[in-house]
PDB file of C-alpha atoms in Angstrom:
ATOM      1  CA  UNK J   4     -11.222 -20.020   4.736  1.00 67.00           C
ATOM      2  CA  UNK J   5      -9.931 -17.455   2.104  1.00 80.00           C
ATOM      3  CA  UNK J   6     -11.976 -15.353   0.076  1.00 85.00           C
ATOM      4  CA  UNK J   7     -12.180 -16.167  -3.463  1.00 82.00           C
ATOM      5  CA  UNK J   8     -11.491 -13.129  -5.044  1.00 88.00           C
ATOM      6  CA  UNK J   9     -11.179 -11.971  -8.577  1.00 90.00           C
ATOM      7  CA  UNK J  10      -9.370  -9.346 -10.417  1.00 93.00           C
ATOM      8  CA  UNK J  11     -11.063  -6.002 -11.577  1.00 94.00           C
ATOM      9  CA  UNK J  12      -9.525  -3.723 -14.618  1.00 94.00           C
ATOM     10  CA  UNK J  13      -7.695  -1.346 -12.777  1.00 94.00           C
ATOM     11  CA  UNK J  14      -6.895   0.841 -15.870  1.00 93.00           C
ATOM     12  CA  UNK J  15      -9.869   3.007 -15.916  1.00 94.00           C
ATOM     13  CA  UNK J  16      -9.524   3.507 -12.343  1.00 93.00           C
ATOM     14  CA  UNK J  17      -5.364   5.004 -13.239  1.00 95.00           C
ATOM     15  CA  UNK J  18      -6.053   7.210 -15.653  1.00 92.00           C
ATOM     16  CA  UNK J  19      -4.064  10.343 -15.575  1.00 92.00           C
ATOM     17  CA  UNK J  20      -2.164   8.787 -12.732  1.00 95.00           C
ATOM     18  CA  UNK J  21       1.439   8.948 -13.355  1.00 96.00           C
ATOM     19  CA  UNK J  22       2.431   6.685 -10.147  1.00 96.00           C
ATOM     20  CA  UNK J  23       1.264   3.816  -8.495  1.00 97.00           C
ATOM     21  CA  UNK J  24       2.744   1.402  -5.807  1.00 96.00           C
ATOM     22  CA  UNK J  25       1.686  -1.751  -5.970  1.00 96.00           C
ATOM     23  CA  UNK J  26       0.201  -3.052  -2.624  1.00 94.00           C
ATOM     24  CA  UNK J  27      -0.658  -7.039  -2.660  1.00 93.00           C
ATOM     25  CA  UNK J  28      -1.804  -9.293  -0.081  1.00 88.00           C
ATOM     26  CA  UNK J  29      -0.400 -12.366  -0.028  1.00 82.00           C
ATOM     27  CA  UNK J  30      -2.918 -14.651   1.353  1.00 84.00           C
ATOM     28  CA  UNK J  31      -6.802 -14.599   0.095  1.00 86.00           C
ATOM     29  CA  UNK J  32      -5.687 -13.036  -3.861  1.00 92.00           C
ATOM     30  CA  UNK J  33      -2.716 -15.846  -4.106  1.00 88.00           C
ATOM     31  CA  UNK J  34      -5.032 -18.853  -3.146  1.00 86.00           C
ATOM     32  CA  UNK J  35      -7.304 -17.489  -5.648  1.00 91.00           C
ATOM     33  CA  UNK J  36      -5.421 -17.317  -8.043  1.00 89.00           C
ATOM     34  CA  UNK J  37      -3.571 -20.586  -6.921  1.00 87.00           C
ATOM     35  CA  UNK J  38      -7.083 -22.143  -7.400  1.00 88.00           C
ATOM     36  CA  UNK J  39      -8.246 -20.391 -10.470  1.00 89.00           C
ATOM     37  CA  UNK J  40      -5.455 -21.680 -12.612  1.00 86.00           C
ATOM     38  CA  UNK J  41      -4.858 -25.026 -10.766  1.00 86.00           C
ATOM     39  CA  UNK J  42      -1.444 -24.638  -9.462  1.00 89.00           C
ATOM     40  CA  UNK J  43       0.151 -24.958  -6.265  1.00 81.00           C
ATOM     41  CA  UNK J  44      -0.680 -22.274  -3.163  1.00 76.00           C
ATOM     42  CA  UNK J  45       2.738 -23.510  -2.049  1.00 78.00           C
ATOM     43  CA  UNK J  46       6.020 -24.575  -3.424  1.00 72.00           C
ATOM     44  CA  UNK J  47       8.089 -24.504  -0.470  1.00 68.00           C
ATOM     45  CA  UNK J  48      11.391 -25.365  -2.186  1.00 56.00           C
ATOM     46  CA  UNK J  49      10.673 -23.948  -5.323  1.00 58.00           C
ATOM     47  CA  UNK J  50       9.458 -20.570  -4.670  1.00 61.00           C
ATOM     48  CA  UNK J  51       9.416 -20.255  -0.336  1.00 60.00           C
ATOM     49  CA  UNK J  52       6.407 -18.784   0.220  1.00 68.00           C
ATOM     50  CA  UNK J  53       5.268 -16.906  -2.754  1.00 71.00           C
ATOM     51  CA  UNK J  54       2.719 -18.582  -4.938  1.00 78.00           C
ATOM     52  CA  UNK J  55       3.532 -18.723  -8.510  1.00 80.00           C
ATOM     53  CA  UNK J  56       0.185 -18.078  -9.952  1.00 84.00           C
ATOM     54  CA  UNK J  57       0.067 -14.864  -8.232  1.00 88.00           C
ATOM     55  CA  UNK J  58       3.481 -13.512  -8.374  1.00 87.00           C
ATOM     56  CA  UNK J  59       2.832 -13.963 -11.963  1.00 91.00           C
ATOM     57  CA  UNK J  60      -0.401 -11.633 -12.216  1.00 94.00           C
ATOM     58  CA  UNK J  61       1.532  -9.227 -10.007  1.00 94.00           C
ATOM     59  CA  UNK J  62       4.411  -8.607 -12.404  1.00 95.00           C
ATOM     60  CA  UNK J  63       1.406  -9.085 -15.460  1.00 95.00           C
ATOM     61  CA  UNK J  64      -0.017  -6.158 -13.604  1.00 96.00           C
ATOM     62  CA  UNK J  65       2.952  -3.745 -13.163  1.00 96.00           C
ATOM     63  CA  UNK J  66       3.768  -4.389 -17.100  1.00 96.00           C
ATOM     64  CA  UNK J  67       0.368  -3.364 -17.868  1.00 94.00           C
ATOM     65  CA  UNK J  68       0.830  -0.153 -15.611  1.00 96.00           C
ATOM     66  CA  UNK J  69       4.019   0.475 -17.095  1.00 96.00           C
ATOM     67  CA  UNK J  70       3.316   0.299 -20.307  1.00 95.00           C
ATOM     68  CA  UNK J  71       0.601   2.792 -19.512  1.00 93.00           C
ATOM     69  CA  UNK J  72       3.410   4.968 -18.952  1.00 95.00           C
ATOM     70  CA  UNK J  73       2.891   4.516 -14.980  1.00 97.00           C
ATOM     71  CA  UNK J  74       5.757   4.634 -12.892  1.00 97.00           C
ATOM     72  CA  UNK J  75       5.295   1.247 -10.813  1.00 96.00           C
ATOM     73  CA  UNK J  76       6.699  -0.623  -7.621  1.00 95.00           C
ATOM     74  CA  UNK J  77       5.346  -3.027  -5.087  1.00 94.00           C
ATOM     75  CA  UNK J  78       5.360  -2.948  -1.883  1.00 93.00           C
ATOM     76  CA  UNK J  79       7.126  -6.340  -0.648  1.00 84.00           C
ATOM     77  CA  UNK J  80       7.389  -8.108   2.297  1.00 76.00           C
ATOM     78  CA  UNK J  81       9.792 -10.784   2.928  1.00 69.00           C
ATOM     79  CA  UNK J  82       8.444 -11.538   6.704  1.00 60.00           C
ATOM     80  CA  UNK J  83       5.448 -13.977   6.771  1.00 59.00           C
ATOM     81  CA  UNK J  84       3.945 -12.381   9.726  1.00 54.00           C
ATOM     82  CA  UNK J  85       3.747  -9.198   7.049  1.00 64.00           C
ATOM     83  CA  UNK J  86       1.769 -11.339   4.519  1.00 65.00           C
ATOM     84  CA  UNK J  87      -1.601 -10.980   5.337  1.00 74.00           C
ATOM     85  CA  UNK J  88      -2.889  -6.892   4.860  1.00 77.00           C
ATOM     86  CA  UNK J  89      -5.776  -7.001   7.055  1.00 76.00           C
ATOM     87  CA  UNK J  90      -3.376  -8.159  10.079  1.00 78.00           C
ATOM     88  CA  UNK J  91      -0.501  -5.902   9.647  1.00 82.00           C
ATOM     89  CA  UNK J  92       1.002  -4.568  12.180  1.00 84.00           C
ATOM     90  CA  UNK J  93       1.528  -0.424  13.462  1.00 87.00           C
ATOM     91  CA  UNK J  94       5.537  -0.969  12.051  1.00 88.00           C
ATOM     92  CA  UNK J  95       4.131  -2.110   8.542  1.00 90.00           C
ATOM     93  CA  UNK J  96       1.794   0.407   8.568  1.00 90.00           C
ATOM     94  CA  UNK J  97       3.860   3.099   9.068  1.00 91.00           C
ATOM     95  CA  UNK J  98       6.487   1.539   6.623  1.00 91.00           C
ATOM     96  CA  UNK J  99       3.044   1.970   3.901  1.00 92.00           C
ATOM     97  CA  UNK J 100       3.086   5.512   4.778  1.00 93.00           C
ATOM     98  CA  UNK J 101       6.553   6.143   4.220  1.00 92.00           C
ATOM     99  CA  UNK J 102       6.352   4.492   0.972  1.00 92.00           C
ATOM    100  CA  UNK J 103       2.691   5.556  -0.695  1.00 93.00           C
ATOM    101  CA  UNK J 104       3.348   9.491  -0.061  1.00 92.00           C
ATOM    102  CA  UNK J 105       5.892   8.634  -3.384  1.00 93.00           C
ATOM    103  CA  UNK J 106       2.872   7.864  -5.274  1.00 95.00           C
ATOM    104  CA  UNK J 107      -0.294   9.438  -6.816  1.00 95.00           C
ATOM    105  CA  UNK J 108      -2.599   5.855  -6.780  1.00 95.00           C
ATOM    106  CA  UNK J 109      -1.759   3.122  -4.649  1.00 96.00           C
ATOM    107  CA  UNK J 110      -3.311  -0.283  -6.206  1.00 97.00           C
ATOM    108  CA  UNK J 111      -4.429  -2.415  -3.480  1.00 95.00           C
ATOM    109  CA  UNK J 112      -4.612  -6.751  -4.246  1.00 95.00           C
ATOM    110  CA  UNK J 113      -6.503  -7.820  -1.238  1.00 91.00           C
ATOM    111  CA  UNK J 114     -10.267  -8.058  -0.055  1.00 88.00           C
ATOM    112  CA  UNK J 115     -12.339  -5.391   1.200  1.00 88.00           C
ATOM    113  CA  UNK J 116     -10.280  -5.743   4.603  1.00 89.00           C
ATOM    114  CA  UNK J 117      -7.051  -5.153   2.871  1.00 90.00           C
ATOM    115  CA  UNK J 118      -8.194  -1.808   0.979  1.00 92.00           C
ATOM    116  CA  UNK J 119      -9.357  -0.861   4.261  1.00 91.00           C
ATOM    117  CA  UNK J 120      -6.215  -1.379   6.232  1.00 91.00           C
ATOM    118  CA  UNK J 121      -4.498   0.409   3.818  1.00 93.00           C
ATOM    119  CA  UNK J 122      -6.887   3.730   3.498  1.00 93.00           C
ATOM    120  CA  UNK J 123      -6.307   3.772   6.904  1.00 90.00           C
ATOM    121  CA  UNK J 124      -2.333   3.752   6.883  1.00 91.00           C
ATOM    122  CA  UNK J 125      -2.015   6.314   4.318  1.00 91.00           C
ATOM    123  CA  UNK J 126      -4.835   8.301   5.846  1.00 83.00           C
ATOM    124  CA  UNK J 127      -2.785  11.695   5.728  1.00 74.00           C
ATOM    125  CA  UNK J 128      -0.899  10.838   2.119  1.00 74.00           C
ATOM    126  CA  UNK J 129      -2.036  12.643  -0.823  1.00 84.00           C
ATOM    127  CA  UNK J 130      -3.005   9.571  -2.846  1.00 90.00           C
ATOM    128  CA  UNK J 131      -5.712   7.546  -4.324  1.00 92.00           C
ATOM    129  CA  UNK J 132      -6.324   4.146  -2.989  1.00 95.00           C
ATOM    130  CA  UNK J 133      -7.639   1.744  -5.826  1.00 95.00           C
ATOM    131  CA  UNK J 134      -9.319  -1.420  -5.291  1.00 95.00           C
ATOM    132  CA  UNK J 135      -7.862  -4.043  -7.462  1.00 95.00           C
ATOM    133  CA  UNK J 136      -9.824  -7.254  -6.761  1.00 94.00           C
ATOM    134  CA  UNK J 137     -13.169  -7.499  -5.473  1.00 92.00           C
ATOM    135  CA  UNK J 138     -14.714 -10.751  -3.607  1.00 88.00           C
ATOM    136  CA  UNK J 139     -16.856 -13.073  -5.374  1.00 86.00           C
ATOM    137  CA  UNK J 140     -17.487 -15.693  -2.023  1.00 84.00           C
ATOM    138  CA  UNK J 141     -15.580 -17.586   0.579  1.00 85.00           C
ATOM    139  CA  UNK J 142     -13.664 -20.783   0.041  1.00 79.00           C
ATOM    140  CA  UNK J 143     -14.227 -23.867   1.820  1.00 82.00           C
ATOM    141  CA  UNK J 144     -11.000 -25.685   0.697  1.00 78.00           C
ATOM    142  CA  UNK J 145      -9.120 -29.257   1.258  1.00 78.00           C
ATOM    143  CA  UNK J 146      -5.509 -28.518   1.104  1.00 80.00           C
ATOM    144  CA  UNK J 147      -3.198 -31.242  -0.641  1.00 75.00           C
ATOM    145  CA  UNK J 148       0.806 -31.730  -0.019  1.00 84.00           C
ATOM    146  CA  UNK J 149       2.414 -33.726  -2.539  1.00 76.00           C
ATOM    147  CA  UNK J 150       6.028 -34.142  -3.219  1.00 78.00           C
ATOM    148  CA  UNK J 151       8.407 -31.783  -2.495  1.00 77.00           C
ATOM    149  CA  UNK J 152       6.259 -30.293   0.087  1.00 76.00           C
ATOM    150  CA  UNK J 153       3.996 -28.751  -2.420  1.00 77.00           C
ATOM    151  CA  UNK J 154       0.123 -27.499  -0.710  1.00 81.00           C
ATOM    152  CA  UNK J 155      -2.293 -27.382  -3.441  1.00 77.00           C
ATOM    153  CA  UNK J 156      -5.816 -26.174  -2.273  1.00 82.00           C
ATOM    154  CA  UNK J 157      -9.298 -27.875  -3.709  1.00 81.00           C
ATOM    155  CA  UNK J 158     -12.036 -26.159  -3.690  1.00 77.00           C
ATOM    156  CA  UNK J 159     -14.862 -27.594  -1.562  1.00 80.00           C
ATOM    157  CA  UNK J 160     -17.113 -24.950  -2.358  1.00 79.00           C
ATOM    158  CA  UNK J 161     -17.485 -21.196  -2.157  1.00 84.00           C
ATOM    159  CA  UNK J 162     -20.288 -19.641  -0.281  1.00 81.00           C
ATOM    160  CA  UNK J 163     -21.234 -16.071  -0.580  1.00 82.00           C
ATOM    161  CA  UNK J 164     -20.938 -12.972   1.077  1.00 79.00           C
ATOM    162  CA  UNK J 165     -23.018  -9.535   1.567  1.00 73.00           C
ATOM    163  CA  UNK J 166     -20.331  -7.197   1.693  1.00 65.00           C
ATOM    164  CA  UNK J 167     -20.967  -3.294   2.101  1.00 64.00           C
ATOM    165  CA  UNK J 168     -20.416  -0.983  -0.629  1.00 59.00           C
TER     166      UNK J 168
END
């Protein structure tokens, strides 16, 4: 049950920024976006795990930065287990740390959960954490496989959520 979540204009929130790192979940904001544009969540031997739909509004997103004239970079991970933000682990956390006290803004692609995660890991850097999607329900979906090992997810339905401001 992933969170259907949709993307908010970050650009107001960068101004005057001059560096931002990137930070994306790769579980509730790819199966929306999977969803939203009626691709594949998986294509296992086309792109592994990454979900095309998303990687593409990632590197959409870091254009737009940079042609802002913001210095850009994501934070990747090429472990599953490192996938999903709210369930990091101390190591990746840490590894956040290391990497956001390069950075004025870090831009965070992940539900509420996510941004949280991440305030917390960067805690004692001297940046601004910026929410980049925001969470419009949760989905009930029916995933598909169809040839080559392709998961497509249909949405069932999407209930909503209170969440705390």
């Amino acid at each position: 049950m992933p969170f259907y979540l949709k993307e908010l204009n970050i650009l107001p929130r960068v101004a005057g920024l001059r560096s931002v790192l990137i930070v994306p979940c790769r579980f509730c904001p790819a199966a929306s976006l999977a969803v939203r544009e009626n691709k594949p969540y998986i294509e296992l031997f086309r792109k592994f795990l990454r979900t095309e739909a998303y990687e593409s509004f990632i590197q959409a997103l870091e254009r737009r930065l940079k042609d802002e004239g913001i210095k850009t970079a994501i934070f990747a991970s090429k472990l599953p287990h490192q996938f999903v933000a709210c369930m990091w682990t101390a190591g990746r956390r840490r590894e956040l740390m290391k990497r956001a006290v390069e950075f004025e803004g870090v831009v965070v692609l992940g539900y509420d959960a996510a941004v949280e995660t991440v305030r917390d890991s960067i805690r004692s850097a001297d940046c601004r954490v910026i929410k980049g999607m925001e969470n419009e329900g949760i989905m009930n979906v029916l995933p598909t496989v169809s040839f080559p090992f392709n998961i497509s997810l249909e949405v069932q339905g999407i209930t909503s959520v209170i969440t705390k401001e």
